[in-house]
Every structure is written in structure tokens, then in C-alpha cells.
Amino acid sequence: MILLTTSVNAQFEELKIVKVSTPEAEKFEERFADIKWTGQGFNYNSLDRIPAIEIRSKLQRLYGDPTKTIENIVEDGKMRAGKAIQFEYWFIIDGQIPLMVLDLDGPFADGLVYVGASRYIDRMPEVKRKLTRDVAEAQAQEFTDYFFSPERQQWFKVSYVNGEYKKEKIEQPSHIKLK
């Protein structure tokens, strides 16, 4: 009976979500190099109906700067049209479960893309519920990102500043050098 009680209590413990910083990204990639990634288990919910630009501002409040932005990918020499993200947040859940939250269509879509380790697929609904609660309760925080839309062949400056969400067409930012 004690084992049953212990496992039930463990089931209701709050998940510990730790964001991976940009300098820690390489260690994360090494640690989870053999992971089989999946998007399964991240059931559609209210978070998927919120514009990505709004989720980005709340993630900024909750976790600070993203793990990766388009600038990081260009610096790494990995820029491809299919890799034209605005931002990626990488997390480790409860010290063992890798999670990536990606924005693949910049400010033009609702929701984000979630991928986790397939061996933890049974935990993904719980993880998504936790993120949904946290984002719903968070206040927006200012940010500025850049995004290249391969479909539109256009650069955008994406921001939340002075209480206003913006997606402005721009020329390629001078600090982003494509190889």
C-alpha cells in the first residue's frame, strides 16, 4: 500500500522545467544525440490556438531568451530554407527528459511545434499541460527576433514592444551574414 501511495504522490508532483541556454546547447546535443525525437503525445489544446508571437513573449517572461534564434543557426553555418526558424526553446524536464519547442513559421501561425524523446511519450501530455498552464498565467515580456520566410522570400523583424506585437518586413539584417 505504501508503494501505491508513493507512486500516486509522484504522479502529482510539479514538473521541473529547466531551459537550456545557448552556451549549453552543444552539451544538450551531445547528451541526447541518440534520442529518437517525436511530436506524438503533445495533444492539441488551447495553447495551439494562441498566435506564436504571443507565446514567444510569454516564453520570454518565463524562461528568458530562446536557446536558438535564426542568428545562432546562421552563426553555426546551418542555415537552410527548411531551418528558417524564428526561435527554439530547449528544455530538460525533471533532469532527464529532453524537449524542444520550435517556431517554424515565425509570426504567421498559431501554436508551436513540440518534440520530445519517444521513450517518454507517455509523459508528453503532462508536459504540454504544464507548459499550457505556465504560458496562460504569464504576462507578456518585450522581445525582438528576426525571421526569414522562405515561402515569402522575405525577412521580418518580429517584436513585442510597448504593448504592441509587430511583424515588419525588412531587408536582411546587416548582422546576419548568410554563407
PDB file of C-alpha atoms in Angstrom:
ATOM      1  CA  MET A   1       0.000   0.000   0.000  1.00  0.00           C
ATOM      2  CA  ILE A   2       2.853   2.396   0.732  1.00  0.00           C
ATOM      3  CA  LEU A   3       4.266   1.856  -2.766  1.00  0.00           C
ATOM      4  CA  LEU A   4       0.909   2.722  -4.286  1.00  0.00           C
ATOM      5  CA  THR A   5       0.696   5.910  -2.241  1.00  0.00           C
ATOM      6  CA  THR A   6       4.245   6.901  -3.154  1.00  0.00           C
ATOM      7  CA  SER A   7       3.678   6.385  -6.880  1.00  0.00           C
ATOM      8  CA  VAL A   8       0.389   8.296  -6.765  1.00  0.00           C
ATOM      9  CA  ASN A   9       2.096  11.213  -4.993  1.00  0.00           C
ATOM     10  CA  ALA A  10       4.942  11.166  -7.520  1.00  0.00           C
ATOM     11  CA  GLN A  11       2.380  11.345 -10.312  1.00  0.00           C
ATOM     12  CA  PHE A  12       1.109  14.691  -8.993  1.00  0.00           C
ATOM     13  CA  GLU A  13       4.446  16.365  -8.298  1.00  0.00           C
ATOM     14  CA  GLU A  14       5.084  19.550 -10.244  1.00  0.00           C
ATOM     15  CA  LEU A  15       7.334  19.036 -13.256  1.00  0.00           C
ATOM     16  CA  LYS A  16      10.667  20.810 -13.104  1.00  0.00           C
ATOM     17  CA  ILE A  17      11.333  22.523 -16.437  1.00  0.00           C
ATOM     18  CA  VAL A  18      14.846  23.875 -16.978  1.00  0.00           C
ATOM     19  CA  LYS A  19      15.665  25.868 -20.106  1.00  0.00           C
ATOM     20  CA  VAL A  20      18.908  25.072 -21.902  1.00  0.00           C
ATOM     21  CA  SER A  21      20.900  28.259 -22.513  1.00  0.00           C
ATOM     22  CA  THR A  22      22.639  28.941 -25.821  1.00  0.00           C
ATOM     23  CA  PRO A  23      26.105  28.123 -24.399  1.00  0.00           C
ATOM     24  CA  GLU A  24      24.711  24.817 -23.039  1.00  0.00           C
ATOM     25  CA  ALA A  25      23.179  23.778 -26.386  1.00  0.00           C
ATOM     26  CA  GLU A  26      26.201  21.761 -27.536  1.00  0.00           C
ATOM     27  CA  LYS A  27      26.228  19.709 -24.310  1.00  0.00           C
ATOM     28  CA  PHE A  28      22.480  19.123 -24.711  1.00  0.00           C
ATOM     29  CA  GLU A  29      23.035  17.876 -28.273  1.00  0.00           C
ATOM     30  CA  GLU A  30      25.811  15.551 -27.127  1.00  0.00           C
ATOM     31  CA  ARG A  31      23.823  14.225 -24.164  1.00  0.00           C
ATOM     32  CA  PHE A  32      20.757  13.498 -26.284  1.00  0.00           C
ATOM     33  CA  ALA A  33      22.491  12.578 -29.567  1.00  0.00           C
ATOM     34  CA  ASP A  34      20.894   9.116 -29.648  1.00  0.00           C
ATOM     35  CA  ILE A  35      17.350  10.259 -28.869  1.00  0.00           C
ATOM     36  CA  LYS A  36      14.576   9.352 -31.261  1.00  0.00           C
ATOM     37  CA  TRP A  37      12.534  12.557 -31.443  1.00  0.00           C
ATOM     38  CA  THR A  38       8.758  12.591 -31.807  1.00  0.00           C
ATOM     39  CA  GLY A  39       5.919  15.070 -31.778  1.00  0.00           C
ATOM     40  CA  GLN A  40       3.470  12.429 -30.626  1.00  0.00           C
ATOM     41  CA  GLY A  41       1.845  12.819 -27.240  1.00  0.00           C
ATOM     42  CA  PHE A  42       1.637  16.612 -27.386  1.00  0.00           C
ATOM     43  CA  ASN A  43      -2.133  16.700 -27.656  1.00  0.00           C
ATOM     44  CA  TYR A  44      -3.791  19.709 -29.295  1.00  0.00           C
ATOM     45  CA  ASN A  45      -5.052  22.130 -26.661  1.00  0.00           C
ATOM     46  CA  SER A  46      -5.750  25.824 -26.022  1.00  0.00           C
ATOM     47  CA  LEU A  47      -2.054  26.734 -26.372  1.00  0.00           C
ATOM     48  CA  ASP A  48      -2.241  25.721 -30.032  1.00  0.00           C
ATOM     49  CA  ARG A  49      -4.836  28.427 -30.703  1.00  0.00           C
ATOM     50  CA  ILE A  50      -2.670  31.290 -29.405  1.00  0.00           C
ATOM     51  CA  PRO A  51      -0.644  33.218 -32.004  1.00  0.00           C
ATOM     52  CA  ALA A  52       3.015  32.148 -31.896  1.00  0.00           C
ATOM     53  CA  ILE A  53       4.115  35.769 -31.465  1.00  0.00           C
ATOM     54  CA  GLU A  54       2.145  35.966 -28.198  1.00  0.00           C
ATOM     55  CA  ILE A  55       3.518  32.648 -26.941  1.00  0.00           C
ATOM     56  CA  ARG A  56       7.030  33.921 -27.712  1.00  0.00           C
ATOM     57  CA  SER A  57       6.519  36.984 -25.490  1.00  0.00           C
ATOM     58  CA  LYS A  58       5.291  34.809 -22.619  1.00  0.00           C
ATOM     59  CA  LEU A  59       8.164  32.342 -23.004  1.00  0.00           C
ATOM     60  CA  GLN A  60      10.486  35.340 -22.780  1.00  0.00           C
ATOM     61  CA  ARG A  61       8.953  36.180 -19.392  1.00  0.00           C
ATOM     62  CA  LEU A  62       9.070  32.572 -18.171  1.00  0.00           C
ATOM     63  CA  TYR A  63      12.463  31.426 -19.473  1.00  0.00           C
ATOM     64  CA  GLY A  64      14.351  34.396 -20.889  1.00  0.00           C
ATOM     65  CA  ASP A  65      15.960  34.370 -24.319  1.00  0.00           C
ATOM     66  CA  PRO A  66      15.457  31.349 -26.585  1.00  0.00           C
ATOM     67  CA  THR A  67      18.096  28.646 -26.806  1.00  0.00           C
ATOM     68  CA  LYS A  68      18.385  29.262 -30.551  1.00  0.00           C
ATOM     69  CA  THR A  69      17.351  32.041 -32.900  1.00  0.00           C
ATOM     70  CA  ILE A  70      17.975  32.443 -36.590  1.00  0.00           C
ATOM     71  CA  GLU A  71      21.167  34.333 -35.696  1.00  0.00           C
ATOM     72  CA  ASN A  72      22.533  31.265 -33.866  1.00  0.00           C
ATOM     73  CA  ILE A  73      21.737  28.984 -36.775  1.00  0.00           C
ATOM     74  CA  VAL A  74      23.441  31.298 -39.267  1.00  0.00           C
ATOM     75  CA  GLU A  75      26.498  31.536 -36.969  1.00  0.00           C
ATOM     76  CA  ASP A  76      26.623  27.738 -36.802  1.00  0.00           C
ATOM     77  CA  GLY A  77      26.614  27.615 -40.620  1.00  0.00           C
ATOM     78  CA  LYS A  78      23.425  25.522 -40.600  1.00  0.00           C
ATOM     79  CA  MET A  79      21.060  27.932 -42.394  1.00  0.00           C
ATOM     80  CA  ARG A  80      18.783  26.143 -44.838  1.00  0.00           C
ATOM     81  CA  ALA A  81      15.359  27.222 -46.034  1.00  0.00           C
ATOM     82  CA  GLY A  82      13.785  24.382 -44.050  1.00  0.00           C
ATOM     83  CA  LYS A  83      15.657  25.525 -40.941  1.00  0.00           C
ATOM     84  CA  ALA A  84      14.452  29.123 -41.111  1.00  0.00           C
ATOM     85  CA  ILE A  85      13.078  29.284 -37.596  1.00  0.00           C
ATOM     86  CA  GLN A  86      12.386  32.381 -35.562  1.00  0.00           C
ATOM     87  CA  PHE A  87      13.209  30.727 -32.245  1.00  0.00           C
ATOM     88  CA  GLU A  88      13.712  27.445 -30.418  1.00  0.00           C
ATOM     89  CA  TYR A  89      13.490  26.821 -26.683  1.00  0.00           C
ATOM     90  CA  TRP A  90      15.206  23.648 -25.485  1.00  0.00           C
ATOM     91  CA  PHE A  91      14.384  22.198 -22.093  1.00  0.00           C
ATOM     92  CA  ILE A  92      15.240  19.345 -19.791  1.00  0.00           C
ATOM     93  CA  ILE A  93      12.244  18.115 -17.812  1.00  0.00           C
ATOM     94  CA  ASP A  94      12.860  16.587 -14.392  1.00  0.00           C
ATOM     95  CA  GLY A  95      16.568  16.338 -15.167  1.00  0.00           C
ATOM     96  CA  GLN A  96      16.138  13.638 -17.803  1.00  0.00           C
ATOM     97  CA  ILE A  97      13.515  14.352 -20.480  1.00  0.00           C
ATOM     98  CA  PRO A  98      14.652  16.473 -23.448  1.00  0.00           C
ATOM     99  CA  LEU A  99      12.105  18.780 -25.036  1.00  0.00           C
ATOM    100  CA  MET A 100      12.311  21.254 -27.906  1.00  0.00           C
ATOM    101  CA  VAL A 101       9.688  23.905 -28.562  1.00  0.00           C
ATOM    102  CA  LEU A 102      10.073  25.369 -32.044  1.00  0.00           C
ATOM    103  CA  ASP A 103       8.516  28.099 -34.086  1.00  0.00           C
ATOM    104  CA  LEU A 104       8.676  27.067 -37.714  1.00  0.00           C
ATOM    105  CA  ASP A 105       6.514  29.708 -39.390  1.00  0.00           C
ATOM    106  CA  GLY A 106       7.563  32.778 -37.470  1.00  0.00           C
ATOM    107  CA  PRO A 107       4.776  35.169 -36.588  1.00  0.00           C
ATOM    108  CA  PHE A 108       2.379  33.752 -39.170  1.00  0.00           C
ATOM    109  CA  ALA A 109       0.899  30.806 -37.308  1.00  0.00           C
ATOM    110  CA  ASP A 110      -0.804  29.845 -34.093  1.00  0.00           C
ATOM    111  CA  GLY A 111       0.849  27.482 -31.645  1.00  0.00           C
ATOM    112  CA  LEU A 112       4.291  25.963 -31.776  1.00  0.00           C
ATOM    113  CA  VAL A 113       5.870  22.610 -32.603  1.00  0.00           C
ATOM    114  CA  TYR A 114       6.823  20.311 -29.720  1.00  0.00           C
ATOM    115  CA  VAL A 115       9.253  17.421 -29.935  1.00  0.00           C
ATOM    116  CA  GLY A 116      10.416  15.127 -27.179  1.00  0.00           C
ATOM    117  CA  ALA A 117      12.143  11.810 -26.672  1.00  0.00           C
ATOM    118  CA  SER A 118       9.987   8.957 -27.937  1.00  0.00           C
ATOM    119  CA  ARG A 119      10.767   6.832 -24.884  1.00  0.00           C
ATOM    120  CA  TYR A 120       8.945   9.427 -22.741  1.00  0.00           C
ATOM    121  CA  ILE A 121       5.887   9.710 -24.984  1.00  0.00           C
ATOM    122  CA  ASP A 122       3.633   8.810 -22.044  1.00  0.00           C
ATOM    123  CA  ARG A 123       4.853  11.952 -20.208  1.00  0.00           C
ATOM    124  CA  MET A 124       4.290  14.365 -23.102  1.00  0.00           C
ATOM    125  CA  PRO A 125       0.612  15.154 -22.364  1.00  0.00           C
ATOM    126  CA  GLU A 126       1.627  16.097 -18.801  1.00  0.00           C
ATOM    127  CA  VAL A 127       4.489  18.266 -20.099  1.00  0.00           C
ATOM    128  CA  LYS A 128       2.206  20.068 -22.565  1.00  0.00           C
ATOM    129  CA  ARG A 129      -0.409  20.691 -19.865  1.00  0.00           C
ATOM    130  CA  LYS A 130       2.264  22.217 -17.617  1.00  0.00           C
ATOM    131  CA  LEU A 131       3.564  24.478 -20.392  1.00  0.00           C
ATOM    132  CA  THR A 132       0.000  25.484 -21.266  1.00  0.00           C
ATOM    133  CA  ARG A 133      -0.748  26.472 -17.656  1.00  0.00           C
ATOM    134  CA  ASP A 134       2.507  28.386 -17.310  1.00  0.00           C
ATOM    135  CA  VAL A 135       2.050  30.286 -20.576  1.00  0.00           C
ATOM    136  CA  ALA A 136      -1.605  31.077 -19.801  1.00  0.00           C
ATOM    137  CA  GLU A 137      -0.612  32.601 -16.457  1.00  0.00           C
ATOM    138  CA  ALA A 138       2.438  34.547 -17.697  1.00  0.00           C
ATOM    139  CA  GLN A 139       2.477  38.192 -18.634  1.00  0.00           C
ATOM    140  CA  ALA A 140       3.983  39.171 -21.976  1.00  0.00           C
ATOM    141  CA  GLN A 141       7.552  40.485 -21.990  1.00  0.00           C
ATOM    142  CA  GLU A 142       9.249  42.548 -24.650  1.00  0.00           C
ATOM    143  CA  PHE A 143      11.449  40.817 -27.226  1.00  0.00           C
ATOM    144  CA  THR A 144      12.797  41.325 -30.726  1.00  0.00           C
ATOM    145  CA  ASP A 145      13.614  38.491 -33.141  1.00  0.00           C
ATOM    146  CA  TYR A 146      14.307  38.146 -36.834  1.00  0.00           C
ATOM    147  CA  PHE A 147      12.683  35.663 -39.160  1.00  0.00           C
ATOM    148  CA  PHE A 148      13.251  34.679 -42.772  1.00  0.00           C
ATOM    149  CA  SER A 149      10.201  33.273 -44.536  1.00  0.00           C
ATOM    150  CA  PRO A 150      11.332  31.002 -47.383  1.00  0.00           C
ATOM    151  CA  GLU A 151       7.792  30.902 -48.779  1.00  0.00           C
ATOM    152  CA  ARG A 152       7.641  34.684 -48.983  1.00  0.00           C
ATOM    153  CA  GLN A 153      11.393  35.181 -49.671  1.00  0.00           C
ATOM    154  CA  GLN A 154      11.195  37.949 -47.097  1.00  0.00           C
ATOM    155  CA  TRP A 155      12.898  38.949 -43.843  1.00  0.00           C
ATOM    156  CA  PHE A 156      10.850  40.162 -40.904  1.00  0.00           C
ATOM    157  CA  LYS A 157      11.566  41.900 -37.634  1.00  0.00           C
ATOM    158  CA  VAL A 158       9.240  40.335 -35.076  1.00  0.00           C
ATOM    159  CA  SER A 159       8.706  42.043 -31.747  1.00  0.00           C
ATOM    160  CA  TYR A 160       6.623  42.851 -28.754  1.00  0.00           C
ATOM    161  CA  VAL A 161       7.444  46.406 -27.701  1.00  0.00           C
ATOM    162  CA  ASN A 162       5.427  48.969 -25.731  1.00  0.00           C
ATOM    163  CA  GLY A 163       2.476  46.583 -25.508  1.00  0.00           C
ATOM    164  CA  GLU A 164       2.289  46.051 -29.269  1.00  0.00           C
ATOM    165  CA  TYR A 165       3.018  42.937 -31.335  1.00  0.00           C
ATOM    166  CA  LYS A 166       4.709  43.720 -34.644  1.00  0.00           C
ATOM    167  CA  LYS A 167       5.902  41.825 -37.698  1.00  0.00           C
ATOM    168  CA  GLU A 168       7.626  44.220 -40.034  1.00  0.00           C
ATOM    169  CA  LYS A 169       9.010  43.450 -43.487  1.00  0.00           C
ATOM    170  CA  ILE A 170      12.679  44.378 -43.576  1.00  0.00           C
ATOM    171  CA  GLU A 171      15.794  43.896 -45.663  1.00  0.00           C
ATOM    172  CA  GLN A 172      18.171  41.179 -44.481  1.00  0.00           C
ATOM    173  CA  PRO A 173      19.625  42.389 -41.173  1.00  0.00           C
ATOM    174  CA  SER A 174      23.230  43.510 -41.665  1.00  0.00           C
ATOM    175  CA  HIS A 175      24.433  41.456 -38.669  1.00  0.00           C
ATOM    176  CA  ILE A 176      23.076  38.210 -40.136  1.00  0.00           C
ATOM    177  CA  LYS A 177      25.594  37.017 -42.704  1.00  0.00           C
ATOM    178  CA  LEU A 178      24.434  34.110 -44.863  1.00  0.00           C
ATOM    179  CA  LYS A 179      27.176  31.880 -46.212  1.00  0.00           C
TER     180      LYS A 179
END
